[in-house]
Short mmCIF file of C-alpha atoms and ligand atoms in Angstrom, two decimals:
data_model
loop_
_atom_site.label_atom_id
_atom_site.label_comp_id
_atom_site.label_asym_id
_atom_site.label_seq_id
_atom_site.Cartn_x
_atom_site.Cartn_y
_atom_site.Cartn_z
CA UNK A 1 88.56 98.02 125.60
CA UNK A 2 91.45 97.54 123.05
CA UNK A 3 94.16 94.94 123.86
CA UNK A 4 96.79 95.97 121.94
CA UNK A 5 98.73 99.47 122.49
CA UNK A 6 100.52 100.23 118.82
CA UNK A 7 101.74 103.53 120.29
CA UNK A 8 104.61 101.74 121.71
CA UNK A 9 107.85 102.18 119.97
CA UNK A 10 110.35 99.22 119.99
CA UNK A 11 113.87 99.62 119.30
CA UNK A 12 114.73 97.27 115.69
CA UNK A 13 117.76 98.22 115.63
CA UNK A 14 120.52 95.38 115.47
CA UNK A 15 117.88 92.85 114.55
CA UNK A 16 118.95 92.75 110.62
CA UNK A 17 115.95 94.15 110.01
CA UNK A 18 116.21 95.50 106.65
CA UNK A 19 114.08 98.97 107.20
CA UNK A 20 116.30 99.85 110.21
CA UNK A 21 119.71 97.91 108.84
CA UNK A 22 120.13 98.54 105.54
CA UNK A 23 119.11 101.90 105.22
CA UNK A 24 122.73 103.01 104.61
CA UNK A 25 123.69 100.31 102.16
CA UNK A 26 119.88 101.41 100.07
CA UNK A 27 120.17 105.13 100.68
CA UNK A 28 124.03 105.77 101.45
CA UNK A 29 123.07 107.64 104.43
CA UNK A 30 122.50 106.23 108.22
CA UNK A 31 121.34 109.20 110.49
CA UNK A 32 117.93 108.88 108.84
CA UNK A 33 114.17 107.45 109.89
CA UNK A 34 113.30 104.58 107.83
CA UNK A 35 110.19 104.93 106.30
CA UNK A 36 110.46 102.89 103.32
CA UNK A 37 110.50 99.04 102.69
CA UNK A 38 106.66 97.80 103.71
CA UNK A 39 107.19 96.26 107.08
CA UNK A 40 105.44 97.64 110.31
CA UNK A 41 107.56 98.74 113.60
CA UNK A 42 104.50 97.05 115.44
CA UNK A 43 104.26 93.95 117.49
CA UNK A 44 102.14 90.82 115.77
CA UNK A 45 98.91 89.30 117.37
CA UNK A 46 100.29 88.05 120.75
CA UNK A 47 99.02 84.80 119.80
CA UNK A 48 101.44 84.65 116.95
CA UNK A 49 104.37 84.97 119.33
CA UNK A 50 102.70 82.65 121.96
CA UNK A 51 102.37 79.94 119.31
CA UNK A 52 105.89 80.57 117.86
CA UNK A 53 107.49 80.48 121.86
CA UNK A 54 105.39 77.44 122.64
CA UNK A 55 106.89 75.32 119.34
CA UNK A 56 110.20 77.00 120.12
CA UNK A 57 110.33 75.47 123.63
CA UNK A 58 109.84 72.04 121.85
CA UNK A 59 113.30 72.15 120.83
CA UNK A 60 113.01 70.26 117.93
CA UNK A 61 113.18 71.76 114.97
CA UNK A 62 113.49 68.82 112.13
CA UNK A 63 111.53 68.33 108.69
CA UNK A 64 108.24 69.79 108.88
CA UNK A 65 104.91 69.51 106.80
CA UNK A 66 102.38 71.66 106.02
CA UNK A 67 99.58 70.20 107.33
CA UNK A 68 95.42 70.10 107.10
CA UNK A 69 95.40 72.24 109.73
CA UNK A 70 96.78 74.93 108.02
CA UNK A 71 95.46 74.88 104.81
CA UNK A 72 92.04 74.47 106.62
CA UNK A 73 92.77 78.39 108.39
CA UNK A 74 93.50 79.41 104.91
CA UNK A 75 90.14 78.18 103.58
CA UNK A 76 88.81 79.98 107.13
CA UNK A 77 90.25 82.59 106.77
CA UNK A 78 88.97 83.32 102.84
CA UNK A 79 85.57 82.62 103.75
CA UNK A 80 85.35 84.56 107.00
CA UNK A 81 87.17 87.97 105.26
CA UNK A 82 86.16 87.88 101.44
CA UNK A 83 83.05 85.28 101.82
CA UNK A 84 85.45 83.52 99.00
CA UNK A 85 84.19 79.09 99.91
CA UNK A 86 87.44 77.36 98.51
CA UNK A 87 88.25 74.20 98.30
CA UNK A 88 91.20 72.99 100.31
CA UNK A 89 93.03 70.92 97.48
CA UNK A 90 93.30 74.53 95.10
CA UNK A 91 95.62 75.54 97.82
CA UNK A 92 99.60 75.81 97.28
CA UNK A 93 102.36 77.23 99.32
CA UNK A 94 105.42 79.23 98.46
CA UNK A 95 108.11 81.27 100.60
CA UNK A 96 106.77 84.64 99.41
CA UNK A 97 104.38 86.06 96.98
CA UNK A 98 107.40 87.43 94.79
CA UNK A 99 108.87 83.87 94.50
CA UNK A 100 105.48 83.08 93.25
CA UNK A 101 105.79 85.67 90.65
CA UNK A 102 108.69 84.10 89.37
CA UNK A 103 107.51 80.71 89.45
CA UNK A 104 104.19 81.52 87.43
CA UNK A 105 105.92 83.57 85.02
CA UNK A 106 108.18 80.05 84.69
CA UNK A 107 104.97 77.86 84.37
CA UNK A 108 103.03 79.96 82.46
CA UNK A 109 104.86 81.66 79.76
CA UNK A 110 108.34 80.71 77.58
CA UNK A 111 111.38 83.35 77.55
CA UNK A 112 110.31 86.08 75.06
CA UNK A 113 106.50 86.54 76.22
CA UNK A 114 104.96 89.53 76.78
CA UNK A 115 103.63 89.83 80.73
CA UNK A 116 101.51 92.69 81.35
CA UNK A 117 101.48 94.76 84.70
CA UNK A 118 100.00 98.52 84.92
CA UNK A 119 102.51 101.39 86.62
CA UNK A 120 103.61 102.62 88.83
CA UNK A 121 103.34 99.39 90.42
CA UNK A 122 105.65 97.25 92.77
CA UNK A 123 108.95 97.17 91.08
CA UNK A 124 109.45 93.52 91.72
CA UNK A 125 106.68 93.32 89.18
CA UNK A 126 109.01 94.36 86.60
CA UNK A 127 112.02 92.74 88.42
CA UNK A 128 110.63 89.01 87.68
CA UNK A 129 109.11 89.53 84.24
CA UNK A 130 112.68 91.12 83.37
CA UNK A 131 115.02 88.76 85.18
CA UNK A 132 112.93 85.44 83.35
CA UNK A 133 113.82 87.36 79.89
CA UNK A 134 110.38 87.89 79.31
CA UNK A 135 109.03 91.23 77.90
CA UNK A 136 107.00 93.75 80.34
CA UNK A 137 103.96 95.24 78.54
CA UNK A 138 102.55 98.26 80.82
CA UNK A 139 98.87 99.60 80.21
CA UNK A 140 99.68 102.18 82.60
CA UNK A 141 97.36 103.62 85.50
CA UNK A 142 95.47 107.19 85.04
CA UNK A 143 95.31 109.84 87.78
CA UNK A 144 92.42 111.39 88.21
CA UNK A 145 91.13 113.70 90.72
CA UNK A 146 93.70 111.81 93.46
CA UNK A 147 92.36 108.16 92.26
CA UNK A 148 94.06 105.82 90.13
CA UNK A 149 91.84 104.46 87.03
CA UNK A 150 91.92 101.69 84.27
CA UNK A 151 91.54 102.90 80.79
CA UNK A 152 89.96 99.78 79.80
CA UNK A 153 90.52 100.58 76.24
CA UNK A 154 94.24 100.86 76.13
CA UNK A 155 94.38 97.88 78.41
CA UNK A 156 92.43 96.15 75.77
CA UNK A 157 94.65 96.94 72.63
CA UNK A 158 97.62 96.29 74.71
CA UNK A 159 95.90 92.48 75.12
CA UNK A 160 95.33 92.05 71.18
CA UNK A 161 98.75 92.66 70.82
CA UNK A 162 99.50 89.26 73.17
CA UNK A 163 100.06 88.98 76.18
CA UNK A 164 99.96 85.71 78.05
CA UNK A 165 100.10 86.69 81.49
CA UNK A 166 98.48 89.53 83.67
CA UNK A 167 100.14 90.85 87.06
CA UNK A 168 97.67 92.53 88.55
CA UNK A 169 97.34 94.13 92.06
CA UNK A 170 94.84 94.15 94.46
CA UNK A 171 94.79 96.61 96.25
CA UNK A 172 97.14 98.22 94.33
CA UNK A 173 101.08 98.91 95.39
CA UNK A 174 101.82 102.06 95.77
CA UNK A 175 98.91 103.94 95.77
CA UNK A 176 96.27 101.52 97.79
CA UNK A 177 93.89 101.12 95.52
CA UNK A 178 91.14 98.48 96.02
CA UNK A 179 89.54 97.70 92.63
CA UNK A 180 85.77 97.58 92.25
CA UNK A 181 83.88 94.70 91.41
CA UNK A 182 82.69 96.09 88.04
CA UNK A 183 86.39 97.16 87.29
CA UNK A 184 87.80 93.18 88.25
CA UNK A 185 85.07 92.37 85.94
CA UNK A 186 85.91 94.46 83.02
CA UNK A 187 89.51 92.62 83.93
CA UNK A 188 88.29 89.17 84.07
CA UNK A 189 86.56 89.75 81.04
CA UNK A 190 88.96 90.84 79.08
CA UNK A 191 91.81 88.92 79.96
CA UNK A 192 89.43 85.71 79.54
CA UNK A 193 88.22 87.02 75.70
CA UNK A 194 92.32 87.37 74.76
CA UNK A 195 93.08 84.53 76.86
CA UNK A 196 95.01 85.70 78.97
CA UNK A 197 96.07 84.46 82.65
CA UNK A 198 95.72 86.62 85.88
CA UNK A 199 98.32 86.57 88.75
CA UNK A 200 96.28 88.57 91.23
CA UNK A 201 98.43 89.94 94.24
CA UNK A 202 96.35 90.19 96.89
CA UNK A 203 99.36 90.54 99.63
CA UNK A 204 97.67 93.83 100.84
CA UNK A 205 93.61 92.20 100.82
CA UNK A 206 93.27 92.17 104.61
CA UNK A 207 94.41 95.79 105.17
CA UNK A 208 91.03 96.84 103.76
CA UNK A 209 89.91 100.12 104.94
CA UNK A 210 86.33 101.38 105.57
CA UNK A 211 83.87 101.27 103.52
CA UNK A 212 85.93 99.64 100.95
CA UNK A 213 86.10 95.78 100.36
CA UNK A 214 88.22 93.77 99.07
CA UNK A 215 87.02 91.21 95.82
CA UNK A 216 89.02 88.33 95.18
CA UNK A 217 88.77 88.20 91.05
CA UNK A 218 88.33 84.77 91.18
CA UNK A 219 85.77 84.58 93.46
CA UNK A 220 83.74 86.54 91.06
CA UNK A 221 82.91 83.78 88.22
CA UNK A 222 84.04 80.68 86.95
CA UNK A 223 85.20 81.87 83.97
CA UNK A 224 87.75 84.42 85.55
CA UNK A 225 88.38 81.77 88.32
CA UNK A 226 89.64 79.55 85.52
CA UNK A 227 92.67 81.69 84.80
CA UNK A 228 93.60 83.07 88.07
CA UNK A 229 96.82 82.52 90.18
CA UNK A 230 95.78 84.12 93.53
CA UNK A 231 98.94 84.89 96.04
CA UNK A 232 97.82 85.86 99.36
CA UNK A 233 100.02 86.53 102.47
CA UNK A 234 99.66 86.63 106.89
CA UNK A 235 102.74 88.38 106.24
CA UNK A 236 101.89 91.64 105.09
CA UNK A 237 98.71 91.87 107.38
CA UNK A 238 100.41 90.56 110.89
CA UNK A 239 103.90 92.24 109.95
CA UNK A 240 105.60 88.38 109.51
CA UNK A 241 107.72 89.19 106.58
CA UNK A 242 110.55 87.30 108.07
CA UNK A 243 108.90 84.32 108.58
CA UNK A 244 108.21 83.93 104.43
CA UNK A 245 105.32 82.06 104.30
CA UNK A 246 102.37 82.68 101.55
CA UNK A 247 100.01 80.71 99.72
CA UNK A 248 98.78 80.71 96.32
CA UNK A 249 95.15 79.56 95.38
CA UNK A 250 94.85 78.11 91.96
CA UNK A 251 91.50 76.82 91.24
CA UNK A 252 92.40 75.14 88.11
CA UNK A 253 93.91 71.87 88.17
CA UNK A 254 95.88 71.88 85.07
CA UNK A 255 97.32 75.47 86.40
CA UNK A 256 97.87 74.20 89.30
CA UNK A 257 99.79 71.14 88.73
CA UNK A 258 102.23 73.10 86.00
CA UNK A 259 102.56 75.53 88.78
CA UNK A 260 103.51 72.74 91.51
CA UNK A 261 105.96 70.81 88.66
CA UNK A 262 108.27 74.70 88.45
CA UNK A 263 108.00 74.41 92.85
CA UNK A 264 108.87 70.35 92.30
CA UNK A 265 112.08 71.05 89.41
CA UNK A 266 113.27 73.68 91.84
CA UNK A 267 113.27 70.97 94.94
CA UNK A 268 110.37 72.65 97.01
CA UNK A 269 109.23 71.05 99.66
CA UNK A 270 107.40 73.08 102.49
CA UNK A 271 107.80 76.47 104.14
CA UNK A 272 109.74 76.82 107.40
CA UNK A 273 108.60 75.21 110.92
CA UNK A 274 107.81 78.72 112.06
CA UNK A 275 106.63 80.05 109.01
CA UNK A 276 103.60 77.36 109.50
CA UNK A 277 102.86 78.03 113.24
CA UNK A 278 102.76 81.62 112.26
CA UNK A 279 100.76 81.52 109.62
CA UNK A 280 98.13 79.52 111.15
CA UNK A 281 98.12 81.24 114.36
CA UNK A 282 97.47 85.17 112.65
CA UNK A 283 94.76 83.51 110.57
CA UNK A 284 93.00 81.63 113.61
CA UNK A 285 93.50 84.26 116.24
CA UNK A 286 94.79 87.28 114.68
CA UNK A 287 91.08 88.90 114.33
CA UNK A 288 91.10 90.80 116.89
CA UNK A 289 94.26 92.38 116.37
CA UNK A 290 93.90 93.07 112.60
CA UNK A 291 90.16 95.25 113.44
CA UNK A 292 92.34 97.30 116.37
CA UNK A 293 95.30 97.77 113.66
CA UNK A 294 93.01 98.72 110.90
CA UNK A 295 91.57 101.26 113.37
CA UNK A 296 94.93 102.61 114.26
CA UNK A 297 95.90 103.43 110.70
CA UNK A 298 92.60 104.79 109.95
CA UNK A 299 93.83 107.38 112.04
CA UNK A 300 97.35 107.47 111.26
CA UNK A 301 95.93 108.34 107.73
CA UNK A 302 94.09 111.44 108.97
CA UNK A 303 97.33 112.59 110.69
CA UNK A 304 99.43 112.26 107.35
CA UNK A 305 96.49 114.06 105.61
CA UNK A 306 96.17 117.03 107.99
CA UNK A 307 99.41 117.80 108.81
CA UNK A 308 100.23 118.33 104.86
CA UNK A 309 97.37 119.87 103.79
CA UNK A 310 97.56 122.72 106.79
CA UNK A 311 101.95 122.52 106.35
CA UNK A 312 103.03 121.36 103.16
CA UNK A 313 100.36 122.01 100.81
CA UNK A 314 103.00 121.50 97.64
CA UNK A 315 102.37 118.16 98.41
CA UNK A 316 98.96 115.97 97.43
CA UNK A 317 97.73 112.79 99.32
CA UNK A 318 96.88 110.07 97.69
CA UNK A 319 94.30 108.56 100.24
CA UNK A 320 94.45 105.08 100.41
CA UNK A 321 91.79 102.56 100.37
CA UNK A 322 93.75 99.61 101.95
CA UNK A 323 97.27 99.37 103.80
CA UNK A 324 100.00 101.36 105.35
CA UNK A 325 101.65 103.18 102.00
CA UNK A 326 100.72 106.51 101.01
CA UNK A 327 101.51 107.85 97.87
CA UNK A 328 102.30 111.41 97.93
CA UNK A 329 102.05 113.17 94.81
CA UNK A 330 105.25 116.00 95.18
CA UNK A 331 104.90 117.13 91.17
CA UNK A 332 103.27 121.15 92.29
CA UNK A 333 106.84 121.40 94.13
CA UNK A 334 108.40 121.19 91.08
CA UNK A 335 111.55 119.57 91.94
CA UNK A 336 113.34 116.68 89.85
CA UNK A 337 113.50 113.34 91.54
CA UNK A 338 117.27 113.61 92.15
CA UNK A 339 116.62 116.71 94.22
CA UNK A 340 113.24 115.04 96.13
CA UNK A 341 115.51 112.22 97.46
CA UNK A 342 118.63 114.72 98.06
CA UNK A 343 116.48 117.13 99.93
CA UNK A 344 114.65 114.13 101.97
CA UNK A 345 117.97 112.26 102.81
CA UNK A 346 119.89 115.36 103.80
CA UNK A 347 117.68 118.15 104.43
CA UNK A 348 115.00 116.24 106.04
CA UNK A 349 116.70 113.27 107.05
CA UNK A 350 113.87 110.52 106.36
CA UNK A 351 113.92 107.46 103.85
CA UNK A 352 110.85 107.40 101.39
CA UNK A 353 110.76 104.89 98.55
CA UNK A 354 111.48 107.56 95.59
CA UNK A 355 108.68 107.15 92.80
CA UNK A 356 110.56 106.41 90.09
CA UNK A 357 111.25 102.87 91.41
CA UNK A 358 107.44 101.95 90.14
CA UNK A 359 108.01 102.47 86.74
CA UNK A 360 106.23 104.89 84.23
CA UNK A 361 103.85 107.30 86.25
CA UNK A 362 105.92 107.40 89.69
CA UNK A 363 108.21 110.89 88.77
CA UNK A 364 107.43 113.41 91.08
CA UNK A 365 105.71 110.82 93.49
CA UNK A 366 107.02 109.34 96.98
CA UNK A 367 105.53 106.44 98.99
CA UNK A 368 105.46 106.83 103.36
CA UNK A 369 105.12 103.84 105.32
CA UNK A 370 103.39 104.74 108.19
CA UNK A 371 102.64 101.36 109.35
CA UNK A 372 104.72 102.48 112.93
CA UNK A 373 103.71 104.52 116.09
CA UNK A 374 101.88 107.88 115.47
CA UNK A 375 104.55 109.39 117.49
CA UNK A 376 107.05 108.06 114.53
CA UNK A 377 104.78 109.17 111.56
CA UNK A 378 104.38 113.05 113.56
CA UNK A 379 108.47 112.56 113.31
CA UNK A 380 108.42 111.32 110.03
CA UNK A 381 105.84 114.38 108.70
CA UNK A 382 108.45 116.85 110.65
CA UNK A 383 110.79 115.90 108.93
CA UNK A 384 108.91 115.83 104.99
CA UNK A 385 108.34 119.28 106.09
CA UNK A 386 111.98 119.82 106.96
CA UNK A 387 112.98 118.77 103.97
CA UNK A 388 110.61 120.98 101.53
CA UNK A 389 111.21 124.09 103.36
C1 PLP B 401 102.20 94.01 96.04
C2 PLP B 401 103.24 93.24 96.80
N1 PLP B 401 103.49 91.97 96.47
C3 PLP B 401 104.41 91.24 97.12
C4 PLP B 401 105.14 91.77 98.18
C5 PLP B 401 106.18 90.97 98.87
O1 PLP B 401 105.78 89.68 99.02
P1 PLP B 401 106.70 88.57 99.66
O2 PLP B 401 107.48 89.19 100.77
O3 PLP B 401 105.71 87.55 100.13
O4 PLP B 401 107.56 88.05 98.56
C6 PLP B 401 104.90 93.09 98.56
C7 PLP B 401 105.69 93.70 99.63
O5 PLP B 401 105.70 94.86 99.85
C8 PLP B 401 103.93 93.84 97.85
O6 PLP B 401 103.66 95.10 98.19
#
């Protein structure tokens, strides 16, 4: 029997939730649904909450430290999902897994580097590798047949040109890619031959869907291990954004202090009372609730896919292998950008995250979070239909 019922739609509104609050201030328009930043309308593990009431009623709420506990559920919770055994000591912490960004861009590379990243990808990927005057190199994603690809050779000559750090993501943002184990090899290799560090995002590893599975990069060899950052989040997977608490895994000591010394010179000290207790909590007990939730999107996905194939066929799905984003590929509509967000906000009256915002590769494109009730994505796909007709 399940336990939890995700068809239940909750009201967010007037919760400064920025999905349901800021939708005018992003889009300019309120009367739409919000379908865009990645956060879930869903309820987390009840375990979470019970954890988070239980330290609330303490009252208390002074100086708090991470403790073995916690890193211990991390180490648990590696082993248990991506049979990755790491040692407790390579563990960090850090607010979010975009702060991270910036602070191994800061540790790892001087103003004027060249960062690498492959589009359309996350647009904070550019954001921090811009904003820390470094220089974004892209060795940009192929689509083929519906599937994203690595041409390994470009990615190569964009290496020998220089490149001392590596964003990559895993899965991939926006299209859900997980990357094979031969492909993170051909990665690891490479970046390790042109010495090259690896900041692998793996926000989105626990939203794995069947039969796909998730490979940590470091946990394939030493060598790759060596020069990997890992950032991994309970925030993404147990919809905890706004508790902004991550950790980062960095095997390496000597990367791992120089990371620690940017977190030290910018006064870091620990993540928030509650982002701890929630943390730990989804990683001990939040099992259960991540299997039913995978199960639930599994079949959200099918919706999405049916509904446009039999009602808007101008428009292709890119399936995904992991999380609640799917790409839609808009391009056989044959409308320019401008008009695919006018015609969304005010024909169809639904917020997408417009392509475009991932860089080279995302024209034409749109992402749909349908990480909410299927009664909100059948609203949702109404309205995408609405809005192309
Ligand atoms: C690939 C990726 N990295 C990082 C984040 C955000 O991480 P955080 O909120 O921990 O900074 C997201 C959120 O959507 C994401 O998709």
């Amino acid at each position: 029997m399940k336990r939890y019922d995700f068809d239940q739609r909750i009201n967010r509104e007037h919760t400064s939730s920025v999905k349901w609050g800021l939708t005018k201030k992003i889009f300019g328009v309120s009367d739409v649904l919000p379908m865009w930043v990645a956060d879930m309308d869903f309820l987390p593990p009840t375990e979470v909450t019970e954890a988070l009431q239980a330290r609330l009623e303490h009252g208390i709420y002074g100086y708090t430290y991470i403790s073995s506990s916690t890193t211990n559920t991390v180490k648990q919770w590696m082993k248990q999902r991506n049979k990755w055994e790491i040692d407790e000591s390579w563990v960090l912490y850090s607010p979010g897994v975009v702060p991270s960004i910036a602070i191994a861009i800061e540790a790892f590379t001087s103003p004027g580097d060249t960062v690498m990243l492959q589009s359309p990808v996350y647009t904070p990927f550019f954001e921090m590798i811009e904003k820390n005057d470094r220089k974004v190199m892209n060795a940009p994603l192929h689509l083929k047949n519906d599937r994203y690809e690595i041409d390994f050779e470009a990615f190569e000559r964009q290496l020998q040109k220089g490149v001392q750090l590596f964003l990559l993501c895993n899965p991939h943002n926006p299209s859900g890619r997980v990357w094979t184990k031969e492909e993170l090899e051909k990665i690891g290799e490479l970046c390790a031959q042109y010495n090259c560090l690896i900041l692998s995002d793996e926000i989105h590893s626990d939203l794995i869907l069947k039969p796909h599975e998730h490979t940590p990069i470091a946990s394939l060899d030493e060598k790759y291990r060596d020069i990997t950052i890992t950032c991994i989040a309970p925030t993404k997977t147990f919809n905890l954004a706004g508790l902004q608490a991550s950790s980062v895994i960095i095997p390496n000591k000597k990367l791992r202090q120089a990371f620690e010394s940017v977190q030290a010179k910018q006064g870091f000290f620990s993540l928030s009372t509650f982002g701890i207790i929630g943390m730990e909590a989804a990683y001990r007990y939040g099992e259960t609730w991540l299997e039913e939730f995978l199960a639930y999107i599994q079949e959200n996905i099918e919706t999405v896919k049916s509904y446009i194939h039999e009602s808007i066929p101008g428009i292709s799905v890119i399936e995904p292998e992991a999380g609640y984003l799917i790409w839609l590929d808009c391009r056989n509509l044959q409308f320019s950008d401008e008009e695919i967000k006018d015609r969304l906000l005010k024909k169809g009256k639904v917020a997408l995250e417009p392509g475009p915002k991932y860089g080279p590769g995302g024209e034409g494109f749109v992402r749909m979070n349908i990480g909410c009730p299927k009664d909100t994505v059948l609203e949702g796909l109404a309205r995408l239909r609405q809005a192309f007709e």
